[in-house]
Coordinates of C-alpha atoms and ligand atoms in Angstrom, one line a residue:
Chain H
M2 CA 81.5 28.5 130.1
I3 CA 84.6 30.7 130.5
E4 CA 88.1 29.2 129.9
L5 CA 91.5 30.7 130.2
Q6 CA 94.6 29.2 128.8
D7 CA 97.9 30.8 129.8
V8 CA 96.1 34.2 129.6
S9 CA 98.1 37.4 130.4
Y10 CA 97.3 41.0 130.4
A11 CA 99.5 44.1 130.3
Y12 CA 98.3 47.7 130.3
G13 CA 101.4 48.7 128.4
G14 CA 104.4 48.0 130.7
E15 CA 104.8 44.9 132.8
A16 CA 102.0 42.3 132.8
V17 CA 99.4 42.8 135.6
L18 CA 98.1 39.3 135.1
R19 CA 100.0 36.3 133.6
G20 CA 100.0 32.6 133.2
M21 CA 96.3 32.2 134.1
D22 CA 94.9 28.7 133.5
L23 CA 91.3 28.5 134.8
T24 CA 87.8 27.4 134.0
L25 CA 84.6 28.9 135.3
A26 CA 82.1 26.0 135.2
P27 CA 78.4 26.7 134.8
G28 CA 76.7 27.2 138.1
S29 CA 80.0 27.7 140.0
F30 CA 80.4 30.3 142.8
H31 CA 83.8 32.0 143.2
F32 CA 85.3 34.7 145.3
L33 CA 88.3 36.5 143.8
T34 CA 90.6 38.1 146.3
G35 CA 93.9 39.8 146.5
P36 CA 95.3 43.1 147.8
S37 CA 94.3 46.4 146.2
G38 CA 96.1 46.7 142.8
S39 CA 96.6 43.0 142.4
G40 CA 94.5 42.8 139.2
K41 CA 90.9 41.8 140.4
T42 CA 89.2 44.5 138.3
T43 CA 91.5 43.7 135.3
F44 CA 90.5 40.1 135.6
L45 CA 86.8 40.9 135.5
R46 CA 87.3 43.3 132.6
L47 CA 88.8 40.4 130.6
L48 CA 85.9 38.1 131.4
A49 CA 83.4 40.8 130.3
R50 CA 85.5 41.4 127.1
Q51 CA 86.2 45.0 128.1
L52 CA 89.8 44.1 127.7
V53 CA 91.4 41.6 125.2
P54 CA 94.1 39.3 126.6
T55 CA 97.6 40.4 125.5
G56 CA 98.7 36.7 125.6
G57 CA 97.1 33.3 125.8
T58 CA 93.6 32.2 124.8
L59 CA 90.3 33.3 126.5
R60 CA 87.2 31.5 125.5
I61 CA 83.8 33.1 126.5
F62 CA 80.8 30.8 125.8
G63 CA 83.2 28.9 123.5
D64 CA 84.2 31.9 121.4
D65 CA 87.8 33.2 121.2
A66 CA 87.7 36.7 122.9
A67 CA 90.4 38.0 120.6
A68 CA 88.5 37.1 117.5
M69 CA 85.1 38.6 118.3
D70 CA 83.7 41.5 116.3
R71 CA 82.0 44.4 118.0
D72 CA 78.5 43.1 117.7
A73 CA 79.6 39.7 119.1
V74 CA 81.1 41.7 122.1
A75 CA 77.7 43.3 122.6
G76 CA 76.1 39.8 122.5
V77 CA 78.5 38.6 125.2
R78 CA 77.7 41.5 127.4
R79 CA 74.0 40.6 127.2
R80 CA 74.8 37.2 128.7
I81 CA 77.2 38.4 131.4
G82 CA 75.8 40.7 134.0
V83 CA 78.4 43.0 135.7
V84 CA 78.3 45.0 138.9
H85 CA 81.1 47.5 138.0
Q86 CA 83.4 48.8 140.6
D87 CA 82.5 52.3 139.6
L88 CA 78.8 51.3 139.1
A89 CA 78.6 53.1 135.7
F90 CA 75.1 54.6 135.9
L91 CA 73.5 57.2 133.6
D92 CA 72.7 60.0 136.1
H93 CA 70.1 61.6 133.9
L94 CA 67.9 58.5 133.8
S95 CA 65.8 57.3 136.7
V96 CA 66.7 54.2 138.8
A97 CA 64.1 52.1 136.9
E98 CA 65.4 53.3 133.6
N99 CA 69.0 52.5 134.6
V100 CA 68.0 49.0 135.7
A101 CA 66.1 48.6 132.4
L102 CA 69.1 49.9 130.4
P103 CA 70.4 46.5 129.1
L104 CA 66.9 45.6 128.0
T105 CA 66.4 49.0 126.3
V106 CA 69.7 48.9 124.3
A107 CA 68.7 45.4 123.2
G108 CA 65.5 46.9 121.8
R109 CA 63.4 45.2 124.4
S110 CA 61.0 46.3 127.2
D111 CA 59.9 44.3 130.3
P112 CA 58.5 46.7 132.9
E113 CA 57.2 43.7 134.9
A114 CA 60.7 42.2 135.2
V115 CA 62.1 45.6 136.2
R116 CA 59.5 46.0 138.9
E117 CA 60.2 42.6 140.3
L118 CA 63.9 43.2 140.4
L119 CA 63.4 46.5 142.1
A120 CA 61.2 44.8 144.7
W121 CA 63.7 42.0 145.1
T122 CA 66.5 44.4 145.8
G123 CA 64.3 46.5 148.1
L124 CA 64.2 49.5 145.7
G125 CA 60.5 49.5 144.9
S126 CA 59.9 52.9 146.3
R127 CA 63.0 54.4 144.7
A128 CA 62.1 53.6 141.0
R129 CA 61.7 57.3 140.0
A130 CA 64.7 58.7 141.9
L131 CA 67.9 59.6 140.1
P132 CA 71.0 57.6 140.9
P133 CA 72.8 60.4 142.7
Q134 CA 69.9 60.6 145.2
L135 CA 70.5 57.1 146.4
S136 CA 72.6 55.9 149.4
G137 CA 75.7 53.7 148.9
G138 CA 73.8 50.5 149.7
E139 CA 70.9 51.4 147.4
R140 CA 73.3 52.1 144.6
Q141 CA 75.0 48.8 145.0
R142 CA 71.7 47.0 145.0
M143 CA 70.6 49.0 141.9
A144 CA 73.8 47.9 140.1
L145 CA 73.0 44.3 141.0
A146 CA 69.4 44.6 139.7
R147 CA 70.7 46.0 136.4
A148 CA 73.3 43.2 136.2
V149 CA 70.7 40.5 136.3
V150 CA 67.9 42.2 134.3
M151 CA 68.8 40.2 131.1
S152 CA 68.7 36.9 133.0
P153 CA 72.4 36.4 132.3
D154 CA 74.2 33.1 132.6
V155 CA 77.1 34.7 134.4
V156 CA 77.2 37.4 137.1
L157 CA 80.4 39.2 137.9
A158 CA 80.5 41.6 140.8
D159 CA 83.5 43.9 141.4
E160 CA 83.7 45.0 145.1
P161 CA 79.9 44.9 145.4
T162 CA 80.2 45.7 149.1
G163 CA 82.4 48.8 148.7
N164 CA 81.1 51.8 150.7
V165 CA 78.5 49.7 152.4
D166 CA 78.0 48.8 156.1
W167 CA 78.3 45.2 157.3
E168 CA 74.6 44.5 157.5
M169 CA 74.0 45.8 153.9
S170 CA 77.0 43.7 152.8
M171 CA 75.4 40.6 154.1
R172 CA 72.1 41.5 152.4
L173 CA 73.9 41.9 149.1
M174 CA 75.8 38.6 149.6
T175 CA 72.4 36.9 150.2
L176 CA 71.1 38.2 146.9
L177 CA 74.2 36.9 145.1
V178 CA 73.9 33.5 146.8
E179 CA 70.2 33.4 145.7
L180 CA 71.3 34.1 142.1
N181 CA 73.8 31.2 142.3
R182 CA 71.1 28.9 143.7
M183 CA 69.0 29.8 140.6
G184 CA 71.8 28.3 138.5
K185 CA 73.9 31.3 137.6
T186 CA 77.7 31.3 137.5
V187 CA 78.7 33.9 140.1
L188 CA 82.1 35.5 140.6
I189 CA 82.7 38.2 143.3
A190 CA 85.9 40.2 143.5
T191 CA 86.6 41.6 146.9
H192 CA 89.7 42.6 148.9
D193 CA 87.6 41.9 152.1
L194 CA 88.7 38.6 153.6
G195 CA 86.3 39.0 156.5
L196 CA 83.4 38.9 154.0
I197 CA 84.7 35.7 152.4
R198 CA 85.1 34.1 155.9
A199 CA 81.6 35.2 156.8
M200 CA 80.1 33.5 153.7
K201 CA 82.1 30.3 154.2
G202 CA 79.3 28.3 155.7
R203 CA 76.5 29.7 153.6
A204 CA 77.6 28.9 150.1
S205 CA 79.6 26.3 148.3
A206 CA 82.0 29.0 147.3
R207 CA 85.6 28.5 146.2
T208 CA 88.1 31.3 146.6
L209 CA 90.7 32.4 144.1
R210 CA 93.6 34.4 145.3
I211 CA 95.8 36.4 143.0
R212 CA 99.4 35.5 143.6
D213 CA 102.2 36.7 141.3
G214 CA 99.7 37.8 138.7
A215 CA 97.6 34.7 138.6
P216 CA 94.5 33.6 140.5
E217 CA 95.0 30.3 142.2
L218 CA 92.6 28.3 144.4
A219 CA 93.1 29.2 148.1
G220 CA 93.0 26.5 150.7
A221 CA 90.9 26.5 153.8
G222 CA 93.4 28.6 155.8
L223 CA 92.5 32.1 154.5
Chain R
M29 CA 58.1 57.5 105.4
R30 CA 58.1 55.4 108.5
R31 CA 61.7 56.5 109.1
V32 CA 60.8 60.2 108.8
L33 CA 57.9 59.8 111.2
T34 CA 60.1 58.1 113.8
L35 CA 62.6 60.9 113.3
L36 CA 60.1 63.6 113.8
R37 CA 58.8 62.0 117.0
G38 CA 61.9 63.4 118.6
E39 CA 64.2 62.2 121.3
S40 CA 62.5 58.9 121.9
G41 CA 64.2 55.5 122.1
A42 CA 68.0 55.7 121.6
G43 CA 67.9 59.5 121.7
R44 CA 66.7 59.6 125.3
M45 CA 69.8 57.7 126.4
V46 CA 71.9 60.7 125.4
P47 CA 71.5 63.8 127.5
R48 CA 70.9 67.1 125.8
T49 CA 73.5 68.1 123.3
G50 CA 72.6 71.8 123.7
A51 CA 75.1 74.0 121.8
A52 CA 76.0 71.4 119.2
A53 CA 72.4 70.7 118.2
T54 CA 71.7 74.5 118.1
L55 CA 74.7 75.1 116.0
T56 CA 73.6 72.4 113.5
L57 CA 70.1 73.9 113.4
G58 CA 71.4 77.5 112.7
A59 CA 74.2 76.5 110.3
S60 CA 71.7 74.3 108.3
A61 CA 69.3 77.2 108.1
A62 CA 72.1 79.5 106.7
M63 CA 73.2 76.7 104.3
G64 CA 69.7 76.1 103.1
F65 CA 69.3 79.8 102.4
L66 CA 72.5 79.9 100.4
A67 CA 71.7 76.7 98.6
M68 CA 68.4 78.2 97.5
F69 CA 70.2 81.0 95.8
A70 CA 72.9 78.8 94.3
L71 CA 70.1 76.6 92.9
A72 CA 68.3 79.7 91.5
L73 CA 71.5 80.9 89.9
T74 CA 72.2 77.5 88.4
F75 CA 68.8 77.3 86.8
A76 CA 68.8 80.9 85.6
S77 CA 72.2 80.7 84.0
G78 CA 71.2 77.3 82.5
R79 CA 68.1 78.8 80.9
L80 CA 70.1 81.8 79.7
A81 CA 72.7 79.5 78.1
D82 CA 70.0 77.4 76.4
R83 CA 68.1 80.5 75.1
W84 CA 71.3 82.1 73.7
S85 CA 72.7 79.0 72.2
D86 CA 69.3 78.4 70.4
G87 CA 69.9 81.8 68.8
L88 CA 73.4 80.8 67.8
A89 CA 72.2 77.7 66.0
G90 CA 70.0 80.1 63.9
T91 CA 71.0 82.0 60.8
A92 CA 73.2 84.8 59.7
T93 CA 72.1 87.2 56.9
V94 CA 73.9 88.8 54.0
R95 CA 72.6 92.2 53.0
I96 CA 73.2 93.7 49.6
E97 CA 74.0 97.4 49.7
A98 CA 74.6 98.5 46.2
P99 CA 73.3 100.9 43.6
R100 CA 69.9 99.8 42.2
A101 CA 71.4 98.4 39.0
Q102 CA 74.1 96.4 40.8
V103 CA 71.7 94.7 43.3
E104 CA 70.6 91.8 41.1
P105 CA 74.0 90.7 39.8
Q106 CA 75.7 91.2 43.2
M107 CA 72.9 89.1 44.8
R108 CA 73.5 86.3 42.3
A109 CA 77.3 86.5 42.9
A110 CA 76.8 86.4 46.6
L111 CA 74.5 83.4 46.4
T112 CA 77.2 81.6 44.3
V113 CA 79.9 82.4 46.8
L114 CA 77.7 81.3 49.7
R115 CA 76.7 78.0 48.0
Q116 CA 80.4 77.2 47.4
T117 CA 81.4 77.9 51.0
P118 CA 82.0 74.9 53.2
G119 CA 80.1 75.1 56.5
V120 CA 77.1 76.7 54.9
A121 CA 74.1 74.4 55.1
E122 CA 71.4 76.5 53.3
V123 CA 71.2 79.8 51.4
R124 CA 67.9 81.5 50.6
A125 CA 67.1 85.0 49.3
L126 CA 64.2 86.4 51.4
S127 CA 61.0 87.4 49.5
A128 CA 59.7 91.0 49.7
E129 CA 57.0 89.8 52.2
E130 CA 59.4 88.2 54.5
R131 CA 61.6 91.3 54.5
A132 CA 58.5 93.4 55.2
A133 CA 57.5 91.1 58.1
L134 CA 61.0 91.5 59.6
V135 CA 60.8 95.3 59.9
A136 CA 57.0 95.5 60.6
P137 CA 57.5 95.3 64.4
W138 CA 59.7 98.4 64.3
F139 CA 57.3 100.6 62.4
G140 CA 54.0 99.4 63.6
E141 CA 50.8 98.4 61.7
D142 CA 50.1 101.8 60.2
V143 CA 53.3 102.3 58.1
P144 CA 53.0 100.8 54.6
V145 CA 56.3 98.9 54.8
A146 CA 55.8 97.3 51.5
D147 CA 56.5 100.6 49.8
L148 CA 59.8 101.1 51.6
P149 CA 63.0 100.5 49.8
L150 CA 64.1 97.6 51.8
P151 CA 67.6 96.0 51.1
I152 CA 67.9 92.6 49.6
L153 CA 68.5 89.9 52.3
I154 CA 69.9 86.4 52.0
A155 CA 69.4 84.0 54.9
V156 CA 72.4 81.8 55.6
T157 CA 72.0 78.7 57.8
E158 CA 75.2 77.5 59.3
A159 CA 76.2 73.8 59.2
V160 CA 78.0 72.0 61.9
P161 CA 80.9 72.7 62.0
G162 CA 80.3 76.2 60.8
Y163 CA 82.0 78.3 58.1
D164 CA 85.0 80.6 58.5
A165 CA 83.4 84.0 58.8
E166 CA 86.5 86.0 58.0
G167 CA 87.3 83.9 54.9
L168 CA 83.7 84.3 53.7
R169 CA 83.9 88.1 54.2
L170 CA 87.0 88.4 52.1
R171 CA 85.5 86.3 49.3
L172 CA 82.3 88.3 49.4
A173 CA 84.3 91.6 49.2
A174 CA 86.0 90.3 46.1
E175 CA 83.0 88.8 44.3
A176 CA 80.1 91.1 45.5
P177 CA 81.5 94.2 47.1
G178 CA 78.0 95.4 48.2
A179 CA 77.3 92.2 50.2
V180 CA 77.6 92.6 54.0
L181 CA 77.7 89.5 56.1
D182 CA 75.9 90.1 59.3
D183 CA 76.5 87.1 61.6
H184 CA 74.5 88.8 64.4
A185 CA 74.3 85.7 66.5
R186 CA 78.0 85.2 66.8
W187 CA 78.5 87.9 69.3
R188 CA 76.5 85.8 71.7
G189 CA 79.2 83.1 71.7
P190 CA 81.2 84.4 74.6
L191 CA 77.9 85.2 76.4
V192 CA 76.8 81.6 76.1
A193 CA 80.2 80.5 77.4
A194 CA 79.9 82.9 80.3
A195 CA 76.4 81.6 81.1
R196 CA 77.6 78.0 81.0
R197 CA 80.5 78.9 83.3
L198 CA 78.0 80.6 85.6
R199 CA 75.9 77.4 85.7
L200 CA 79.0 75.4 86.5
L201 CA 79.8 77.8 89.3
G202 CA 76.3 77.4 90.6
W203 CA 76.7 73.6 90.8
L204 CA 80.2 74.1 92.4
S205 CA 78.6 76.5 95.0
M206 CA 76.1 73.8 95.9
G207 CA 78.9 71.3 96.2
I208 CA 80.8 73.6 98.5
I209 CA 77.7 74.3 100.6
A210 CA 77.2 70.6 101.0
L211 CA 80.8 70.0 102.0
S212 CA 80.7 73.0 104.5
S213 CA 77.5 71.6 106.0
A214 CA 79.2 68.2 106.4
A215 CA 82.1 69.8 108.0
I216 CA 80.0 71.9 110.4
V217 CA 77.8 68.9 111.4
T218 CA 80.9 66.7 111.8
L219 CA 82.4 69.3 114.3
A220 CA 79.1 69.6 116.1
A221 CA 78.6 65.9 116.3
N222 CA 82.2 65.4 117.5
A223 CA 81.6 67.9 120.3
A224 CA 78.4 66.1 121.3
L225 CA 80.1 62.7 121.2
A226 CA 83.0 63.9 123.3
A227 CA 80.6 65.5 125.8
N228 CA 78.8 62.2 126.0
A229 CA 81.9 59.9 126.0
R230 CA 81.0 58.4 129.4
V231 CA 77.4 57.8 128.3
I232 CA 78.6 56.0 125.2
E233 CA 80.9 53.8 127.3
V234 CA 78.1 52.9 129.7
L235 CA 75.8 52.0 126.8
R236 CA 78.4 49.7 125.3
L237 CA 79.1 48.1 128.7
N238 CA 75.4 47.3 128.9
G239 CA 75.4 45.5 125.6
A240 CA 74.5 48.2 123.1
R241 CA 75.6 47.6 119.5
D242 CA 77.5 50.4 117.8
D243 CA 74.5 50.9 115.5
Y244 CA 72.3 51.7 118.5
V245 CA 74.7 54.2 120.0
A246 CA 75.2 55.9 116.6
R247 CA 71.5 56.2 116.1
A248 CA 71.0 58.2 119.2
F249 CA 73.2 60.9 117.7
V250 CA 72.4 60.5 114.1
R251 CA 68.7 61.0 114.7
R252 CA 69.2 64.2 116.6
F253 CA 71.6 65.8 114.1
T254 CA 69.7 64.6 111.0
L255 CA 66.5 66.1 112.4
R256 CA 68.2 69.4 113.2
A257 CA 69.8 69.7 109.8
F258 CA 66.5 68.9 108.0
I259 CA 64.5 71.4 110.0
G260 CA 67.2 74.1 109.8
A261 CA 67.6 73.6 106.0
A262 CA 63.8 73.7 105.5
G263 CA 63.6 77.0 107.3
G264 CA 66.5 78.5 105.4
T265 CA 65.2 77.3 102.1
A266 CA 61.7 78.7 102.8
L267 CA 63.2 82.1 103.6
G268 CA 65.4 82.0 100.5
A269 CA 62.3 81.0 98.4
M270 CA 60.3 83.9 99.8
A271 CA 63.2 86.3 99.0
I272 CA 63.3 85.1 95.4
A273 CA 59.5 85.0 95.0
L274 CA 59.4 88.6 96.2
L275 CA 62.2 89.9 93.8
P276 CA 60.8 93.0 92.1
S277 CA 59.9 91.9 88.5
A278 CA 62.1 93.7 86.0
D279 CA 60.1 92.5 83.0
A280 CA 61.6 91.6 79.7
A281 CA 64.3 94.2 79.8
G282 CA 65.7 92.7 83.0
G283 CA 66.6 89.5 81.1
F284 CA 68.8 87.8 83.6
L285 CA 67.4 89.3 86.7
T286 CA 63.9 88.2 86.1
G287 CA 65.3 84.8 85.1
L288 CA 66.4 84.3 88.7
G289 CA 63.0 83.0 89.7
F290 CA 61.9 79.4 89.3
R291 CA 59.2 78.6 86.7
G292 CA 56.3 76.2 87.4
A293 CA 57.6 72.8 88.2
G294 CA 61.1 74.3 88.8
W295 CA 59.8 75.3 92.2
L296 CA 59.9 71.6 93.1
W297 CA 63.7 71.6 93.0
P298 CA 64.2 73.6 96.2
L299 CA 62.1 70.9 98.0
L300 CA 65.2 68.7 97.6
I301 CA 67.4 71.0 99.7
P302 CA 66.1 69.9 103.2
P303 CA 66.3 66.1 102.5
V304 CA 69.8 66.5 101.0
A305 CA 70.8 68.5 104.1
G306 CA 69.4 65.7 106.2
A307 CA 71.2 63.1 104.2
V308 CA 74.5 65.0 104.5
A309 CA 74.0 65.3 108.3
F310 CA 73.1 61.6 108.6
A311 CA 76.3 60.5 106.8
A312 CA 78.5 63.0 108.7
T313 CA 77.1 62.2 112.1
R314 CA 77.2 58.4 111.5
A315 CA 80.9 58.6 110.4
A316 CA 81.8 60.7 113.4
A317 CA 80.0 58.3 115.8
M318 CA 81.6 55.3 114.3
R319 CA 85.0 56.9 114.6
Q320 CA 84.4 57.8 118.3
L321 CA 83.1 54.3 119.0
R322 CA 86.4 52.8 117.9
A323 CA 88.0 54.2 121.1
V324 CA 85.4 52.4 123.3
S325 CA 85.6 48.7 124.0
Ligands
LIG28 N1 93.6 51.7 132.7 C1 94.8 51.3 133.3 N2 96.0 51.7 132.8 C2 97.2 51.4 133.3 N3 97.3 50.7 134.4 C3 96.1 50.2 135.0 C4 94.9 50.6 134.5 N4 93.9 50.0 135.3 C5 94.6 49.4 136.3 N5 95.9 49.5 136.1 C6 97.0 48.9 137.0 O1 96.8 47.5 137.0 C7 97.0 47.0 138.3 C8 95.8 46.2 138.7 O2 94.7 47.1 138.8 P1 93.2 46.6 139.2 O3 92.9 45.5 138.2 O4 92.3 47.7 139.2 O5 93.5 46.0 140.6 P2 92.4 45.7 141.8 O6 91.0 45.7 141.2 O7 92.8 44.3 142.3 O8 92.6 46.7 142.8 C9 97.3 48.2 139.2 O9 98.7 48.3 139.4 C10 96.8 49.4 138.4 O10 97.5 50.5 138.7
LIG29 MG1 89.4 46.8 141.6

């Protein structure tokens, strides 16, 4: 599904990520962890083709990320749902319109699916609100609803529990586990080891920890 | 047609994704109105000078006359001598002495119906039709002076030569003005579009992150600016057309001034101004959007 061969990335100076060899298999569930600034967001940006590797080969759905044209990139983003760390909402559009955005820009419309997703994330009564009027937890759930509105094969979530209390964090995790049970490939980046420990028993999740610029599988002793 | 309708429906679809572009859109509307007004006059000038050049050069292609001014006894021999000289002159296509009736007809308009022009002592006239290329007027004058001293070459149409050249130059300047107006419009729309694109940089980024193709993002801006340019230019053109239609008529004596209006089907030409303004805005905005998009992943 997504394959990395000796992939590295540098913003200009020294490489933030390097020597990454990794495969995300269909239907897999991963946590990605590491201290702040270790490169979690950078890694997710590579997978969503927001960044192009400065070294090595990244294949997304079989295609070389470095060789994609801009329309192909748009196509990849329709198959990979992302909960961005900064959420990336359009504040002049309603919650429902923001959730429907990936459909809208693809020239499609599916009010039924949007309604169902809002209900699933508990935002049914907030459909007409504007994003700035929502609480932190509501905003995170809204971002998750938008990430899956296109029924993507892959869901990437960058710190989806940032600014959210413990109970809401668990609720969000439950939604992500549900998505994985539906067959989607899920990867959650978080610096919160407590969250990963709490999820240990509830999902067949594997944990990748970024060490020396490369994510590697962490053992049981987190 | 379908496209125009979609356009007129306003900020639907892609357009709704982009928040209002206030000042930039208003600037496009106002500048397009001004440009439409100016284009209307440039067009009128082009057409008027074109008609003038055509009319005057038609006169040029006409004839010159040779008039015999001599004592009565000399008239006949000098006319014959002049005819001989003219027939031998290269660049003269046709030579013909005018009959008494033709001469009378020429002066009739100046005297009116009541004067018995047939009785007037009218000078002998020879009509000379110029060939292409024409004759050497100075050379011909010298030879006529030698062979028929009473013969006066009156190449009345020749003085129009510089006027025709001036009218043609004026027409060229008219086209040039329209080109400059189109380029200025493109520059203004480009500036306005760049301002709108920069103000919406984050929106563009979010649209791309959510799987929007470049085409989709560009369309949101292109529609808005094309519509503004079209409506603005239509308003400006309409005002310009009214101003021209209301020009006080200066009748035949006015010549050029009265020629500034459009005639009949000529009024259809200004209808092209708004679509051309729209097309210019379309191209300018699309180019600006595509340039801006290159900075977004
Ligand atoms: N746009 C950028 N330009 C330059 N450096 C950046 C940029 N984004 C992130 N970095 C740097 O890359 C490193 C990894 O950042 P990031 O991927 O955001 O880490 P994390 O998400 O794990 O906190 C940090 O040192 C950060 O300062
Ligand atoms: Mg981060």
